[in-house]
Amino acid sequence: MIARYTRPAIGRIWSDENKYRMWLAVETAASETLAEAGIVPREAAQAIRERGGFDLARIAAIEAEVKHDVIAFTTAVAEKIGPEARWLHYGLTSNDVVDTAQALQIKEASEIIREGITGLAGVLKNRALEFKHTPTIGRTHGIHAEPTTFGLKLLNWYAEMQRNLERFDHAREEMRVGKLSGAVGTFGHLQPEHEERICEKLGLKPAPVATQVIQRDRHANYIATLAVLGSTLDKIAVEVRHLQRTEVREAEEFFSEKQKGSSAMPHKRNPITSEQISGLARVLRANAQAALENVALWHERDISHSSVERVIFPDSTILADYLLAKTTSLIENLLVYPQRMLRNLESTGGLLCSGQLLLDLAEAGMSREDAYRLVQSHAMRAWKEDLPFRELMAQDPEVSALLPPEKLSRSFDVQRQLANVDTIFDRVLNAKAPGLEKAPR
């Protein structure tokens, strides 16, 4: 069955209902912590936990009047609690709640994204092993270069996903912080130990120092990390798009029985998934620029970052999860054509072995300059006149004088240049990669 986008719906994390639920979790943890410290009556903290609730329509109605989302929220919750609500939001400022709750949302979203990263890495590893020794032409500047294997292409992507996972684990851990230090970060109404206990209840760490907000370098790094991840997925998609070109046809996206590629041309099989991945990766990179702009706020806080984050955090986390699912399905169901790879590899009559031939002639006694001149002259003729390079070299007396047929044949042995494939796989797959083994707590 073709893999579909069926992982937990990351979009619900950014719904108003879940946002307010996170706000209420922060308010509840704060009241309970202050009750433990003897600042808030225990019965008030109990009432906040048991009767604290909200109605989305009521919050919206209040906000339409007061033009302040947190006040609208606390007012609506207070109506549910009753008289004990005078202890709700005690000693807090709006961003004590908003920033701390946002950390909870990001933590929740990060768990889903991490599953997507490890899932894609697993698929890349499996397919890399499947095509470990499948020879294909390596291309530089889009032009045939020297032989490689299709497994090495996939292994390269797998190794890059390992690095993406390490970066992501660091970025998400850096975002696992809350702050309840007041209007300018000085703990004017609570104590640092209260903040520590509230964060502990929520599974967060306290930001060591803050203003009214958690500093946005953390947020910029998180979004930028998603942008780098997206660029890796873009890189994979671009390669598939090139390999699917009619002139290449070494691999292509899965094409279902009833799928259609064009309203006008019945023969078309287009790389639409890869193109979608490439397009949406641009949005992730654009969001990283917006996140960087959020770092510089006025003094102890302004509000210019807030509206931006209401867009870029839902969009970037949802997009990252979606693109991971799309890329996993793309690779898992990729149609691969080894025979076409072999045909393309042999299409230039041995030109891909010019570098090895150069070395063999030099080793046999010809100066490197003369060897380069000789090999290049035959290579250019083979290129222009569409002649088999291998035969041109075999017919040259300067070559045959130094390289008898058995040695010349060895110069054109593709497997000779692929002798270290197993070693490369061992270096990657046996390297210590703790990020792929377990997530940090």
Coordinates of C-alpha atoms in Angstrom, one line a residue:
M1 CA 0.0 0.0 0.0
I2 CA 1.2 3.5 -0.8
A3 CA 2.2 5.4 2.3
R4 CA -0.1 8.3 3.1
Y5 CA -0.1 11.3 5.4
T6 CA -1.6 9.4 8.4
R7 CA 0.6 10.4 11.3
P8 CA -1.1 12.2 14.2
A9 CA -2.7 15.5 13.1
I10 CA -0.1 18.1 14.0
G11 CA -2.5 20.8 13.0
R12 CA -4.6 20.3 16.2
I13 CA -1.7 21.4 18.3
W14 CA -2.1 24.9 16.9
S15 CA -5.9 25.1 17.2
D16 CA -7.4 27.7 19.5
E17 CA -8.8 25.0 21.7
N18 CA -5.4 23.3 22.3
K19 CA -3.7 26.7 22.7
Y20 CA -6.1 27.7 25.5
R21 CA -5.7 24.2 27.0
M22 CA -2.0 24.9 27.3
W23 CA -2.6 28.3 28.7
L24 CA -4.9 26.7 31.3
A25 CA -2.2 24.1 32.1
V26 CA 0.3 26.9 32.9
E27 CA -2.3 28.8 35.0
T28 CA -3.1 25.6 36.9
A29 CA 0.5 24.7 37.5
A30 CA 1.2 28.3 38.7
S31 CA -1.7 28.3 41.2
E32 CA -0.8 24.9 42.6
T33 CA 2.8 25.9 43.0
L34 CA 1.9 29.1 44.8
A35 CA -0.5 27.2 47.0
E36 CA 2.3 24.9 48.0
A37 CA 4.3 28.0 48.9
G38 CA 1.4 29.3 51.0
I39 CA 0.8 32.3 48.7
V40 CA -2.4 31.1 47.2
P41 CA -5.1 29.4 49.3
R42 CA -5.2 25.7 48.6
E43 CA -8.9 25.6 48.0
A44 CA -8.4 28.3 45.4
A45 CA -5.8 26.2 43.5
Q46 CA -8.1 23.2 43.8
A47 CA -11.0 25.2 42.4
I48 CA -8.9 26.4 39.5
R49 CA -7.9 22.8 38.7
E50 CA -11.4 21.3 39.1
R51 CA -13.6 24.0 37.7
G52 CA -11.2 25.8 35.4
G53 CA -12.4 25.6 31.8
F54 CA -13.3 27.8 28.8
D55 CA -15.7 28.3 26.0
L56 CA -14.2 29.4 22.7
A57 CA -17.1 31.5 21.7
R58 CA -17.1 33.3 25.0
I59 CA -13.4 34.1 24.8
A60 CA -13.9 35.4 21.3
A61 CA -16.8 37.6 22.4
I62 CA -14.8 39.1 25.3
E63 CA -11.8 39.6 23.1
A64 CA -13.9 41.5 20.7
E65 CA -14.5 44.1 23.4
V66 CA -11.3 44.2 25.4
K67 CA -8.9 43.6 22.4
H68 CA -6.6 41.5 24.6
D69 CA -6.5 37.7 24.1
V70 CA -5.1 36.8 27.5
I71 CA -7.5 39.0 29.4
A72 CA -10.3 37.5 27.4
F73 CA -9.1 34.1 28.3
T74 CA -8.7 34.7 32.1
T75 CA -12.1 36.4 32.2
A76 CA -13.8 33.5 30.5
V77 CA -12.0 31.0 32.8
A78 CA -12.8 33.0 35.9
E79 CA -16.5 32.8 35.0
K80 CA -16.2 29.0 35.2
I81 CA -14.3 29.0 38.5
G82 CA -16.3 31.4 40.6
P83 CA -15.1 33.5 43.6
E84 CA -11.8 31.7 43.9
A85 CA -10.9 33.0 40.5
R86 CA -9.4 36.1 42.2
W87 CA -6.3 33.9 42.6
L88 CA -6.1 33.0 38.9
H89 CA -3.1 34.5 37.1
Y90 CA -1.8 35.7 40.4
G91 CA 1.6 37.4 40.0
L92 CA 1.8 36.6 36.3
T93 CA 2.0 38.7 33.2
S94 CA 0.5 37.7 29.9
N95 CA 3.7 36.3 28.3
D96 CA 4.5 34.2 31.4
V97 CA 1.5 32.2 30.2
V98 CA 1.8 32.7 26.4
D99 CA 5.5 31.9 26.0
T100 CA 5.5 29.0 28.5
A101 CA 2.4 27.5 26.8
Q102 CA 3.9 27.9 23.4
A103 CA 6.9 25.9 24.6
L104 CA 4.4 23.1 25.4
Q105 CA 2.9 23.3 21.9
I106 CA 6.4 23.2 20.3
K107 CA 7.3 20.3 22.5
E108 CA 4.2 18.4 21.4
A109 CA 4.8 19.2 17.7
S110 CA 8.5 18.2 18.0
E111 CA 7.6 14.7 19.1
I112 CA 5.7 14.2 15.9
I113 CA 8.3 15.8 13.7
R114 CA 11.0 13.6 15.3
E115 CA 9.0 10.5 14.5
G116 CA 9.0 11.7 10.9
I117 CA 12.7 12.2 10.7
T118 CA 13.5 8.8 12.1
G119 CA 10.9 7.2 9.9
L120 CA 12.4 8.7 6.8
A121 CA 15.9 7.8 7.9
G122 CA 14.9 4.2 8.3
V123 CA 13.4 4.0 4.8
L124 CA 16.6 5.6 3.3
K125 CA 18.8 3.1 5.1
N126 CA 16.7 0.2 3.9
R127 CA 16.7 1.3 0.3
A128 CA 20.4 2.2 0.4
L129 CA 21.2 -1.3 1.4
E130 CA 18.9 -2.6 -1.3
F131 CA 20.9 -0.8 -4.0
K132 CA 24.2 -0.9 -2.3
H133 CA 26.0 -2.4 -5.3
T134 CA 23.8 -1.2 -8.1
P135 CA 26.2 0.8 -10.4
T136 CA 25.1 4.0 -11.9
I137 CA 26.8 7.0 -13.4
G138 CA 27.8 9.8 -11.1
R139 CA 27.2 13.3 -12.5
T140 CA 28.9 16.5 -11.8
H141 CA 27.5 19.7 -13.3
G142 CA 24.9 17.3 -14.7
I143 CA 27.5 15.7 -16.9
H144 CA 28.7 12.1 -16.7
A145 CA 31.7 11.9 -14.3
E146 CA 32.7 8.5 -12.7
P147 CA 30.7 5.5 -11.6
T148 CA 29.0 5.4 -8.2
T149 CA 26.1 3.2 -6.9
F150 CA 22.5 4.1 -6.4
G151 CA 22.9 2.9 -2.8
L152 CA 25.5 5.5 -2.2
K153 CA 23.1 8.2 -3.3
L154 CA 20.6 7.0 -0.7
L155 CA 23.3 6.5 1.9
N156 CA 24.3 10.1 1.5
W157 CA 20.7 11.2 2.2
Y158 CA 20.6 8.9 5.2
A159 CA 23.7 10.4 6.7
E160 CA 22.3 13.9 6.1
M161 CA 19.1 12.9 7.9
Q162 CA 21.2 11.8 10.9
R163 CA 22.7 15.3 11.0
N164 CA 19.2 16.8 10.7
L165 CA 18.1 14.7 13.6
E166 CA 21.0 15.8 15.8
R167 CA 20.3 19.5 14.9
F168 CA 16.6 19.0 15.5
D169 CA 17.2 17.4 18.9
H170 CA 19.4 20.3 20.0
A171 CA 16.9 22.9 18.7
R172 CA 13.8 21.3 20.3
E173 CA 15.6 20.9 23.6
E174 CA 16.6 24.6 23.5
M175 CA 12.9 25.4 23.0
R176 CA 11.9 23.3 26.1
V177 CA 11.9 26.3 28.4
G178 CA 9.3 28.4 30.2
K179 CA 9.5 31.7 31.9
L180 CA 7.4 33.2 34.8
S181 CA 9.6 36.0 35.8
G182 CA 7.1 38.9 35.3
A183 CA 6.8 42.0 33.1
V184 CA 10.5 42.6 32.6
G185 CA 12.0 39.4 33.8
T186 CA 13.0 40.6 37.3
F187 CA 10.7 38.3 39.4
G188 CA 8.9 41.4 40.7
H189 CA 6.0 39.4 42.1
L190 CA 7.1 35.8 42.2
Q191 CA 10.4 34.1 43.2
P192 CA 12.8 32.2 40.9
E193 CA 12.1 29.0 42.9
H194 CA 8.4 29.4 42.0
E195 CA 9.3 29.5 38.3
E196 CA 11.5 26.4 38.7
R197 CA 8.7 24.4 40.3
I198 CA 6.0 25.5 37.8
C199 CA 8.3 24.6 34.9
E200 CA 9.1 21.3 36.5
K201 CA 5.3 20.5 36.7
L202 CA 5.0 21.2 33.0
G203 CA 8.1 19.2 31.9
L204 CA 10.0 22.4 31.0
K205 CA 13.2 24.1 32.2
P206 CA 13.2 27.7 33.3
A207 CA 14.9 30.2 31.0
P208 CA 18.0 31.3 33.1
V209 CA 17.3 35.0 32.2
A210 CA 14.5 36.6 30.2
T211 CA 12.8 39.9 29.7
Q212 CA 9.0 39.9 29.4
V213 CA 9.5 37.2 26.8
I214 CA 11.8 34.2 26.2
Q215 CA 14.6 35.5 23.9
R216 CA 13.8 34.8 20.2
D217 CA 17.2 33.5 19.2
R218 CA 15.9 30.1 20.4
H219 CA 12.8 30.4 18.2
A220 CA 14.9 31.5 15.2
N221 CA 17.2 28.5 15.6
Y222 CA 14.3 26.1 15.8
I223 CA 12.6 27.5 12.6
A224 CA 16.0 27.6 10.8
T225 CA 16.6 24.0 11.8
L226 CA 13.3 23.1 10.1
A227 CA 14.4 25.1 7.1
V228 CA 17.6 23.1 6.8
L229 CA 15.6 19.9 7.2
G230 CA 13.3 21.1 4.4
S231 CA 16.4 21.8 2.2
T232 CA 17.5 18.2 2.6
L233 CA 14.1 17.0 1.5
D234 CA 14.3 19.5 -1.4
K235 CA 17.7 18.1 -2.4
I236 CA 16.2 14.5 -2.5
A237 CA 13.3 15.7 -4.5
V238 CA 15.4 17.5 -7.0
E239 CA 17.5 14.4 -7.6
V240 CA 14.4 12.3 -8.2
R241 CA 13.1 15.0 -10.6
H242 CA 16.4 14.8 -12.6
L243 CA 16.4 11.0 -12.6
Q244 CA 12.9 10.9 -13.9
R245 CA 13.6 13.0 -17.0
T246 CA 12.8 11.1 -20.2
E247 CA 16.4 11.2 -21.3
V248 CA 17.6 9.7 -18.0
R249 CA 14.8 7.4 -16.6
E250 CA 16.9 5.8 -14.0
A251 CA 14.2 6.2 -11.3
E252 CA 10.8 7.7 -11.0
E253 CA 7.9 8.3 -8.6
F254 CA 5.4 5.6 -8.2
F255 CA 2.6 6.0 -10.7
S256 CA -0.7 4.4 -9.8
E257 CA -2.9 2.5 -12.3
K258 CA -5.6 5.1 -12.6
Q259 CA -3.3 8.2 -12.2
K260 CA -3.1 10.7 -15.0
G261 CA -0.2 13.1 -15.7
S262 CA -1.7 15.5 -18.1
S263 CA -5.1 16.6 -19.4
A264 CA -3.7 16.9 -22.9
M265 CA -0.9 14.2 -23.2
P266 CA -1.9 10.7 -22.1
H267 CA 1.7 9.5 -21.9
K268 CA 2.9 11.9 -19.2
R269 CA 4.3 10.6 -15.9
N270 CA 5.3 13.7 -14.0
P271 CA 7.3 14.0 -10.8
I272 CA 4.5 15.9 -9.1
T273 CA 5.3 14.8 -5.5
S274 CA 8.9 15.8 -5.9
E275 CA 7.9 19.2 -7.3
Q276 CA 5.5 19.7 -4.4
I277 CA 8.3 19.0 -1.9
S278 CA 10.7 21.4 -3.6
G279 CA 8.0 24.1 -3.7
L280 CA 7.0 23.8 -0.1
A281 CA 10.6 23.7 1.1
R282 CA 10.8 27.3 -0.1
V283 CA 8.1 28.2 2.4
L284 CA 10.1 26.7 5.2
R285 CA 13.2 28.7 4.2
A286 CA 11.1 31.9 3.9
N287 CA 9.8 31.4 7.4
A288 CA 13.3 31.1 8.7
Q289 CA 14.0 34.6 7.5
A290 CA 10.9 35.8 9.4
A291 CA 12.1 34.1 12.5
L292 CA 15.4 35.8 12.3
E293 CA 13.7 39.1 12.1
N294 CA 12.0 38.4 15.4
V295 CA 15.2 38.2 17.4
A296 CA 15.6 42.0 17.6
L297 CA 12.8 43.3 19.8
W298 CA 12.7 46.8 21.5
H299 CA 14.1 46.9 25.0
E300 CA 12.4 44.3 27.3
R301 CA 9.8 43.4 24.7
D302 CA 7.6 44.6 21.9
I303 CA 4.8 42.8 20.1
S304 CA 6.2 42.7 16.6
H305 CA 7.2 39.0 16.9
S306 CA 3.8 37.8 18.1
S307 CA 1.8 38.0 14.9
V308 CA 4.6 36.5 12.9
E309 CA 4.9 33.5 15.2
R310 CA 1.1 32.8 14.9
V311 CA 1.9 32.1 11.3
I312 CA 5.4 30.6 11.1
F313 CA 5.2 28.1 14.0
P314 CA 2.0 26.4 12.8
D315 CA 3.0 26.6 9.2
S316 CA 6.6 25.4 9.7
T317 CA 5.8 22.5 12.0
I318 CA 2.9 21.3 9.9
L319 CA 4.9 21.7 6.7
A320 CA 7.9 19.9 8.1
D321 CA 5.7 16.9 9.2
Y322 CA 3.9 16.9 5.8
L323 CA 7.1 17.0 3.8
L324 CA 8.6 14.3 5.9
A325 CA 5.6 12.1 5.2
K326 CA 5.7 12.9 1.5
T327 CA 9.4 12.2 1.2
T328 CA 9.1 9.0 3.1
S329 CA 6.4 7.8 0.7
L330 CA 8.4 9.0 -2.3
I331 CA 11.5 7.0 -1.3
E332 CA 9.6 4.0 0.0
N333 CA 7.7 3.6 -3.3
L334 CA 10.4 4.9 -5.7
L335 CA 10.6 2.9 -8.9
V336 CA 14.3 2.2 -9.6
Y337 CA 15.6 0.9 -13.0
P338 CA 19.1 -0.7 -12.7
Q339 CA 19.2 -1.8 -16.3
R340 CA 18.6 1.8 -17.5
M341 CA 21.3 2.9 -15.1
L342 CA 23.7 0.4 -16.7
R343 CA 22.7 1.5 -20.2
N344 CA 23.4 5.1 -19.3
L345 CA 26.6 4.2 -17.6
E346 CA 27.8 2.5 -20.8
S347 CA 26.4 5.0 -23.2
T348 CA 29.6 6.9 -23.7
G349 CA 31.7 3.9 -24.5
G350 CA 33.9 4.1 -21.5
L351 CA 34.4 7.9 -21.1
L352 CA 33.7 7.5 -17.4
C353 CA 37.0 5.7 -17.0
S354 CA 39.2 8.5 -18.5
G355 CA 40.5 9.4 -15.0
Q356 CA 41.6 5.8 -14.3
L357 CA 43.2 5.5 -17.7
L358 CA 45.1 8.7 -17.1
L359 CA 46.5 7.2 -13.8
D360 CA 47.3 3.9 -15.4
L361 CA 49.3 5.5 -18.2
A362 CA 51.2 7.6 -15.7
E363 CA 51.9 4.6 -13.6
A364 CA 53.2 2.7 -16.7
G365 CA 55.8 5.5 -17.4
M366 CA 54.1 8.2 -19.4
S367 CA 54.3 11.8 -18.0
R368 CA 51.1 12.9 -16.5
E369 CA 50.9 15.9 -18.9
D370 CA 51.4 13.7 -22.0
A371 CA 48.9 11.1 -20.6
Y372 CA 46.3 13.9 -20.0
R373 CA 46.8 15.3 -23.5
L374 CA 46.5 11.8 -25.1
V375 CA 43.4 10.7 -23.1
Q376 CA 41.7 14.1 -23.6
S377 CA 42.2 14.1 -27.4
H378 CA 40.5 10.7 -27.8
A379 CA 37.8 11.7 -25.3
M380 CA 37.0 14.9 -27.2
R381 CA 36.9 13.0 -30.5
A382 CA 34.6 10.3 -29.0
W383 CA 32.4 13.0 -27.6
K384 CA 32.1 15.0 -30.9
E385 CA 31.9 12.0 -33.3
D386 CA 29.9 9.7 -31.0
L387 CA 32.6 7.0 -31.2
P388 CA 33.4 4.4 -28.5
F389 CA 36.2 5.8 -26.4
R390 CA 37.4 2.4 -25.3
E391 CA 38.1 1.4 -28.9
L392 CA 39.8 4.6 -29.8
M393 CA 42.2 4.1 -26.9
A394 CA 42.8 0.4 -27.8
Q395 CA 43.8 1.5 -31.4
D396 CA 46.3 4.1 -30.2
P397 CA 49.9 2.7 -30.4
E398 CA 51.1 4.9 -27.6
V399 CA 48.6 3.4 -25.3
S400 CA 49.1 -0.2 -26.4
A401 CA 52.8 0.1 -26.0
L402 CA 52.3 0.8 -22.3
L403 CA 49.0 -1.0 -21.6
P404 CA 48.5 -4.4 -23.2
P405 CA 44.9 -5.6 -23.7
E406 CA 44.5 -7.2 -20.2
K407 CA 45.8 -4.0 -18.5
L408 CA 43.7 -1.8 -20.7
S409 CA 40.7 -3.9 -19.9
R410 CA 41.3 -3.4 -16.2
S411 CA 41.5 0.4 -16.8
F412 CA 37.9 0.2 -18.0
D413 CA 36.7 -2.1 -15.2
V414 CA 33.9 -0.1 -13.5
Q415 CA 34.0 -2.3 -10.4
R416 CA 37.6 -1.2 -9.8
Q417 CA 36.3 2.3 -8.9
L418 CA 33.6 0.9 -6.7
A419 CA 35.8 -1.3 -4.5
N420 CA 35.3 0.9 -1.4
V421 CA 31.5 1.0 -1.4
D422 CA 31.4 -1.5 1.5
T423 CA 33.8 0.6 3.5
I424 CA 31.8 3.7 3.0
F425 CA 28.6 1.9 4.1
D426 CA 30.4 0.6 7.2
R427 CA 31.7 4.1 8.1
V428 CA 28.1 5.5 7.9
L429 CA 26.1 2.7 9.3
N430 CA 28.5 1.7 12.1
A431 CA 29.2 5.3 13.2
K432 CA 27.9 6.2 16.7
A433 CA 24.6 7.9 16.1
P434 CA 22.9 8.4 19.5
G435 CA 20.3 10.7 18.0
L436 CA 18.8 7.8 16.1
E437 CA 18.6 5.6 19.1
K438 CA 16.6 7.6 21.5
A439 CA 15.1 11.0 22.1
P440 CA 16.4 13.3 24.9
R441 CA 14.1 13.7 27.8

